[in-house]
Amino acid sequence: MTAGGWVAARNMFICTVLGCGVVGLHVRGRIGWATVVLVIGLLAGEAALAAVGIVVAWQLCLGERRLRPLVPYAIVVIGWRVAYRLAGFGSAATSCYDDPGSDLLGAIRAIAIHLPSLLGAKWLLVPVDMWASLPTSMHAVVAGGCAVAMLGLAWAFRRLLREDAHARFYGLAMVLALVPFTLTMPMDRLVLFGSIGASGLLALAAVSRLVARPVVLALLVLHLPVSLAFGLFRGAFIGPTMAMFTNVLDQAPADAEVPQQTFVNLNGTFHREHYLLLMRHTAAEPVPRRSVVLAPMVGDVRVIRKDERTLEVTPTDGFMAIGLDRIHRRDPRLALGHVVSLPDVDIEVVALTDDGRPATVTATFRVPLEDPSLRWLVTEACDPEAFPVEVCTREREPPAVGQTVDLPAVRPF
């Protein structure tokens, strides 16, 4: 549902269509044309790599185990990866992508944790879109639960997989097609390519006597009426979910003073700030000279005004407790006394959590907090009684010297 309702996910459909073209041409023996389509698919998005996984599964299960036909695809993928690196693309030190080119061990670890979670999303409708909002300590728990469930499902399908080569192809194609997507944080839209194999395997189970009927019936109920209802329910929340990041465009100040000011958000998320700055710049509307977010919005935050220029900020769960807040810094550990110097403010770590994350920081600004060069904002629930919660950004005055301000958590769900 998120793949269809999220405009930014359209590349997934493009890559899936082109990937199906690669598989279809390969099965018909037109490998030359298949590699051409693969090149086009990789230009559309690296999600097209999933097609190679399906082709490998075909060769291993239904192609007489001949690996020579895979050589042209290997050449294309290697050439693409070399060009990718030479062009300066890649990522590092972020929670949202594990680049094997810069962190191979991290990529292997991501596969081990994310693959069972994506399989759980595909087969059991586990809502992994919430992954980035979960405490990172819960990721292994979710992955472990999904792994146990998938092993149980594999055991239920064991006779079918042992006796039917097509079932083995669909199962292996499903797994290999999902591997490229394990390098980023799990999301529902990422299982689209894996659905090709999963759907074929479920269809074979439905018409076979090699899988226990109660198991087949439960899966059919889950993936037909329950999935439909769940999809409609999820679809109803796409708008409010996207508004959590986009409605700031209409809420943030837009007067003539803005270009000479720094927006200081007592709490928030970088998604809202990025969207605001990008869209304001694109529309040639007033853009603040800089924007600072002092604390996350997903937990309670205590702010104490220490003196004329200094705030002490303490989130209940510490800083960078969830993946959503680690996108710009994968390793959240900082030394006590570490100072981050920004143009408007020095931020010093004055207390640590048990796992080494900042628990409390002081933010010392270059000018008094009441200086007109600073524009103070807070992120809060527009209506705390509404469901889902609508997130709002509002102006406010900085706390008075000695004043303590408690900001409640803002969670969309």
XYZ file of C-alpha atoms in Angstrom:
413
model
C 0.000 0.000 0.000
C 2.821 2.423 0.821
C 4.468 1.669 -2.514
C 1.300 2.753 -4.315
C 0.442 5.731 -2.139
C 3.875 7.272 -1.795
C 4.998 9.261 -4.844
C 8.642 8.923 -3.788
C 8.284 5.137 -4.167
C 7.491 5.289 -7.880
C 11.029 4.171 -8.742
C 10.130 0.848 -7.093
C 7.418 0.258 -9.700
C 9.743 1.280 -12.527
C 12.465 -1.089 -11.338
C 9.972 -3.903 -10.766
C 8.525 -3.621 -14.284
C 11.984 -3.526 -15.835
C 13.105 -6.361 -13.564
C 10.201 -8.520 -14.709
C 11.336 -7.769 -18.254
C 14.823 -9.040 -17.381
C 13.417 -12.263 -15.947
C 10.988 -12.808 -18.824
C 13.695 -12.317 -21.459
C 16.106 -14.583 -19.586
C 13.587 -17.403 -19.321
C 13.084 -17.168 -23.104
C 16.816 -17.370 -23.663
C 17.230 -13.772 -24.836
C 20.065 -13.013 -22.469
C 21.536 -10.204 -24.580
C 18.298 -8.222 -24.465
C 17.865 -9.122 -20.787
C 21.212 -7.509 -19.928
C 20.234 -4.386 -21.885
C 17.015 -4.102 -19.863
C 19.024 -4.696 -16.683
C 21.265 -1.738 -17.538
C 18.177 0.434 -18.048
C 16.757 -0.834 -14.753
C 19.943 0.030 -12.845
C 19.795 3.522 -14.303
C 16.295 3.784 -12.829
C 17.326 2.499 -9.391
C 19.496 -0.106 -7.709
C 16.312 -1.994 -6.799
C 16.697 -3.588 -10.252
C 19.420 -5.758 -8.688
C 16.577 -7.881 -7.316
C 15.981 -9.156 -10.865
C 19.457 -10.699 -10.826
C 18.499 -12.631 -7.697
C 15.448 -14.056 -9.470
C 17.553 -15.007 -12.504
C 20.075 -16.757 -10.234
C 17.224 -18.674 -8.581
C 15.945 -19.716 -12.024
C 19.333 -21.030 -13.092
C 19.855 -22.941 -9.856
C 16.398 -24.484 -9.661
C 15.071 -24.735 -13.225
C 18.030 -23.988 -15.498
C 19.906 -27.259 -15.092
C 22.205 -25.510 -12.609
C 24.216 -23.923 -15.425
C 25.935 -20.777 -14.235
C 27.485 -19.642 -17.539
C 24.327 -17.703 -18.566
C 24.830 -15.579 -15.431
C 28.181 -14.168 -16.615
C 26.681 -11.253 -18.650
C 24.672 -10.145 -15.607
C 27.767 -10.307 -13.416
C 29.643 -8.107 -15.897
C 26.808 -5.557 -15.906
C 26.554 -5.475 -12.102
C 30.315 -5.156 -11.613
C 30.505 -2.416 -14.254
C 27.593 -0.597 -12.658
C 29.184 -0.810 -9.210
C 32.552 0.475 -10.474
C 30.850 3.396 -12.223
C 28.822 4.014 -9.062
C 31.962 4.382 -6.971
C 33.953 6.358 -9.547
C 31.096 8.857 -9.779
C 31.359 9.453 -6.037
C 28.102 7.800 -5.020
C 27.706 5.826 -1.815
C 26.955 6.410 1.844
C 28.555 6.019 5.252
C 27.779 6.692 8.922
C 23.993 6.653 8.488
C 21.345 4.444 10.066
C 19.248 4.252 6.905
C 21.697 2.498 4.547
C 24.540 -0.007 4.943
C 26.823 0.436 1.954
C 28.891 -2.731 1.434
C 31.511 -0.579 -0.280
C 32.221 1.365 2.903
C 31.129 -1.099 5.619
C 31.015 -4.731 4.533
C 30.523 -6.117 8.047
C 27.719 -3.646 8.632
C 26.058 -4.765 5.396
C 26.287 -8.425 6.439
C 24.799 -7.572 9.824
C 22.006 -5.630 8.116
C 21.152 -8.620 5.920
C 20.965 -10.890 8.961
C 18.562 -8.549 10.805
C 16.547 -7.026 7.971
C 15.933 -10.111 5.803
C 13.740 -11.995 8.319
C 11.939 -8.734 9.076
C 11.102 -8.174 5.400
C 9.981 -11.795 5.095
C 7.772 -11.239 8.135
C 6.288 -8.179 6.448
C 5.599 -10.196 3.300
C 4.113 -13.321 4.866
C 2.679 -12.130 8.197
C 1.872 -8.468 7.431
C 4.284 -7.265 10.125
C 4.109 -3.421 9.827
C 7.837 -2.787 9.421
C 7.193 0.820 8.390
C 7.437 1.497 12.125
C 11.042 0.214 12.154
C 12.658 3.662 12.174
C 10.477 4.747 15.111
C 11.275 1.717 17.275
C 14.044 1.824 19.880
C 17.060 0.228 18.222
C 17.143 -2.379 20.996
C 13.844 -3.711 19.613
C 15.184 -4.380 16.117
C 16.814 -7.680 17.041
C 13.656 -8.705 18.912
C 11.450 -8.068 15.858
C 13.946 -9.790 13.552
C 14.226 -12.780 15.888
C 10.456 -13.197 16.098
C 10.132 -12.996 12.323
C 12.988 -15.489 11.880
C 11.293 -18.016 14.151
C 7.998 -17.570 12.298
C 9.709 -17.977 8.902
C 11.487 -21.147 10.034
C 8.121 -22.516 11.127
C 6.633 -21.644 7.743
C 9.573 -23.252 5.942
C 8.974 -26.408 7.986
C 5.297 -26.398 6.965
C 6.388 -26.073 3.301
C 9.221 -28.625 3.548
C 7.589 -31.400 1.488
C 6.523 -28.997 -1.243
C 10.001 -27.470 -1.410
C 11.655 -30.905 -1.489
C 9.502 -32.384 -4.239
C 8.676 -29.413 -6.506
C 11.480 -27.576 -8.329
C 9.147 -24.695 -9.152
C 8.424 -24.230 -5.430
C 12.145 -24.142 -4.734
C 12.547 -21.535 -7.478
C 9.808 -19.305 -6.086
C 11.131 -19.609 -2.531
C 14.736 -18.894 -3.474
C 13.706 -16.087 -5.846
C 11.754 -14.466 -3.012
C 14.736 -14.537 -0.663
C 17.366 -13.437 -3.194
C 15.131 -10.657 -4.543
C 14.837 -9.204 -1.035
C 18.576 -9.200 -0.276
C 19.337 -5.853 -2.003
C 16.611 -4.209 0.063
C 18.105 -5.395 3.356
C 20.804 -2.733 3.049
C 18.330 -0.038 4.064
C 15.888 0.085 6.965
C 12.881 -2.230 6.482
C 9.774 -0.678 4.927
C 6.629 -2.287 3.555
C 7.204 -0.947 0.048
C 10.488 -2.867 -0.196
C 8.796 -6.285 -0.342
C 7.219 -5.585 -3.755
C 9.913 -7.434 -5.731
C 9.920 -10.330 -3.268
C 6.177 -10.691 -3.796
C 6.847 -12.285 -7.181
C 8.351 -15.358 -5.557
C 6.084 -15.310 -2.515
C 2.926 -15.199 -4.631
C 4.073 -18.102 -6.784
C 4.965 -20.173 -3.742
C 1.616 -19.487 -2.076
C -0.240 -20.351 -5.289
C 1.579 -23.689 -5.539
C 0.807 -24.435 -1.887
C -2.877 -23.679 -2.479
C -3.206 -26.317 -5.202
C -0.833 -28.868 -3.666
C -1.514 -31.597 -1.138
C 2.027 -31.321 0.211
C 1.226 -28.504 2.628
C -1.184 -28.979 5.535
C -4.613 -27.570 4.668
C -4.956 -25.533 7.889
C -1.683 -23.763 7.073
C -2.791 -23.012 3.505
C -6.216 -21.828 4.657
C -4.703 -19.531 7.283
C -2.334 -18.013 4.702
C -5.093 -17.515 2.140
C -7.300 -15.786 4.709
C -4.364 -13.632 5.798
C -3.385 -12.633 2.261
C -6.871 -12.127 0.820
C -9.565 -10.641 3.096
C -7.276 -9.693 5.997
C -4.611 -8.219 3.719
C -7.223 -6.234 1.817
C -8.723 -4.786 4.999
C -5.293 -4.113 6.464
C -4.203 -2.394 3.256
C -7.223 -0.125 3.267
C -6.619 0.680 6.930
C -2.952 1.474 6.258
C -3.880 3.515 3.207
C -6.088 5.744 5.324
C -3.029 6.787 7.318
C -0.736 7.640 4.395
C -1.982 11.225 4.289
C -1.575 11.905 8.040
C 1.789 10.165 8.034
C 3.114 12.290 5.185
C 1.631 15.412 6.807
C 3.882 14.756 9.796
C 6.738 15.883 7.560
C 5.050 18.245 5.100
C 2.572 20.409 6.992
C 5.433 22.427 8.481
C 5.545 24.297 5.170
C 2.336 26.133 6.076
C 3.064 26.402 9.800
C 6.583 27.846 9.986
C 7.095 31.630 9.915
C 7.370 33.129 6.420
C 7.698 36.863 6.997
C 10.365 39.210 5.674
C 12.657 38.735 8.733
C 13.064 34.980 8.163
C 16.106 35.112 5.800
C 18.126 36.897 8.512
C 17.108 34.469 11.253
C 17.990 31.022 12.559
C 15.059 28.745 13.344
C 15.704 27.130 16.731
C 13.430 24.109 17.192
C 13.282 23.057 20.843
C 12.199 19.635 19.584
C 11.422 18.139 16.189
C 12.741 15.871 13.474
C 15.130 16.643 10.674
C 12.548 15.395 8.132
C 10.335 18.395 8.787
C 13.265 20.797 8.625
C 14.631 19.315 5.409
C 11.216 19.483 3.770
C 10.698 23.071 4.890
C 14.094 24.274 3.667
C 13.904 22.374 0.382
C 10.371 23.411 -0.526
C 10.862 27.036 0.535
C 14.020 27.233 -1.568
C 12.321 25.578 -4.554
C 9.370 27.968 -4.378
C 11.626 30.997 -3.824
C 9.877 31.669 -0.509
C 11.579 33.008 2.656
C 14.187 30.524 3.869
C 15.869 30.869 7.277
C 19.617 31.326 7.137
C 20.001 28.224 9.311
C 17.858 25.754 11.249
C 18.726 23.939 14.483
C 16.844 21.077 16.182
C 17.801 20.776 19.856
C 15.957 17.561 20.768
C 13.894 14.734 19.227
C 10.115 14.972 19.234
C 9.309 11.275 19.771
C 10.037 11.371 23.514
C 9.424 13.750 26.407
C 12.010 16.532 26.680
C 12.986 18.776 29.606
C 14.509 22.178 28.812
C 16.067 24.376 31.524
C 17.218 27.951 30.918
C 20.563 28.168 32.740
C 21.553 31.749 31.947
C 21.217 34.468 29.353
C 22.592 32.339 26.497
C 22.403 28.709 27.683
C 19.805 25.945 27.687
C 20.116 22.490 29.243
C 18.251 19.872 27.199
C 17.379 16.361 28.457
C 15.218 13.934 26.407
C 13.692 11.202 28.574
C 15.281 8.438 26.474
C 18.450 10.336 25.615
C 19.475 11.510 22.176
C 19.433 9.291 19.078
C 17.386 6.527 20.715
C 15.699 5.486 17.453
C 16.868 4.978 13.886
C 14.872 7.987 12.705
C 17.224 10.224 14.700
C 20.394 8.401 13.603
C 20.115 9.057 9.891
C 22.881 11.665 10.122
C 24.957 9.756 12.672
C 24.948 5.970 12.743
C 27.113 5.631 15.866
C 25.374 7.716 18.544
C 28.106 7.379 21.145
C 29.907 10.573 22.159
C 32.433 11.300 24.873
C 31.472 13.261 27.943
C 32.438 16.875 27.329
C 32.345 16.543 23.549
C 31.384 19.840 21.926
C 29.641 20.291 18.588
C 30.232 23.839 17.365
C 27.673 25.300 14.973
C 27.527 28.852 13.618
C 24.901 29.904 16.166
C 25.493 27.584 19.101
C 27.956 25.299 20.890
C 26.390 22.048 22.077
C 28.243 20.185 24.833
C 27.551 16.663 26.112
C 27.229 16.876 29.907
C 25.693 13.460 30.694
C 25.608 10.059 29.012
C 23.143 7.162 28.874
C 24.252 3.679 29.913
C 25.015 2.829 26.283
C 27.141 5.917 25.708
C 24.614 8.197 23.966
C 24.219 11.829 25.031
C 21.651 12.000 27.829
C 21.881 15.745 28.543
C 23.481 18.564 26.581
C 23.929 22.269 27.086
C 23.317 24.596 24.148
C 25.204 27.869 24.507
C 24.250 30.419 21.871
C 26.453 33.206 20.534
C 23.818 35.804 21.428
C 21.168 36.110 24.149
C 18.211 33.832 23.491
C 15.905 36.832 23.043
C 18.045 38.205 20.209
C 15.893 38.814 17.082
C 18.306 36.719 15.008
C 16.835 33.625 16.708
C 13.285 32.422 15.943
C 12.040 29.898 18.511
C 9.759 27.034 17.494
C 8.287 23.974 19.164
C 6.799 20.790 17.699
C 3.655 19.498 19.395
C 0.375 17.730 18.819
C -2.182 20.066 17.246
C -4.920 18.164 19.067
C -3.647 15.598 21.605
C -7.036 13.841 21.550
C -7.031 13.234 17.788
C -6.029 9.942 16.202
C -3.775 9.817 14.357
C -2.073 12.769 15.986
C -1.527 15.773 13.733
C 1.918 17.262 14.231
C 2.236 21.054 14.392
C 5.129 23.501 14.517
C 4.389 26.656 16.466
C 6.292 29.734 17.544
C 7.038 30.344 21.194
C 9.205 32.574 23.367
C 12.453 31.131 24.760
C 12.206 30.090 28.445
C 13.023 32.703 31.053
C 16.257 32.383 33.027
C 15.770 29.631 35.622
C 12.566 28.375 33.991
C 11.998 24.675 33.254
C 9.883 23.665 30.272
C 8.624 20.093 29.807
C 7.746 19.218 26.223
C 5.510 16.144 25.767
C 6.362 13.472 23.228
C 4.823 13.765 19.788
C 4.099 10.409 18.195
C 1.882 10.217 15.105
C 0.483 6.824 16.152
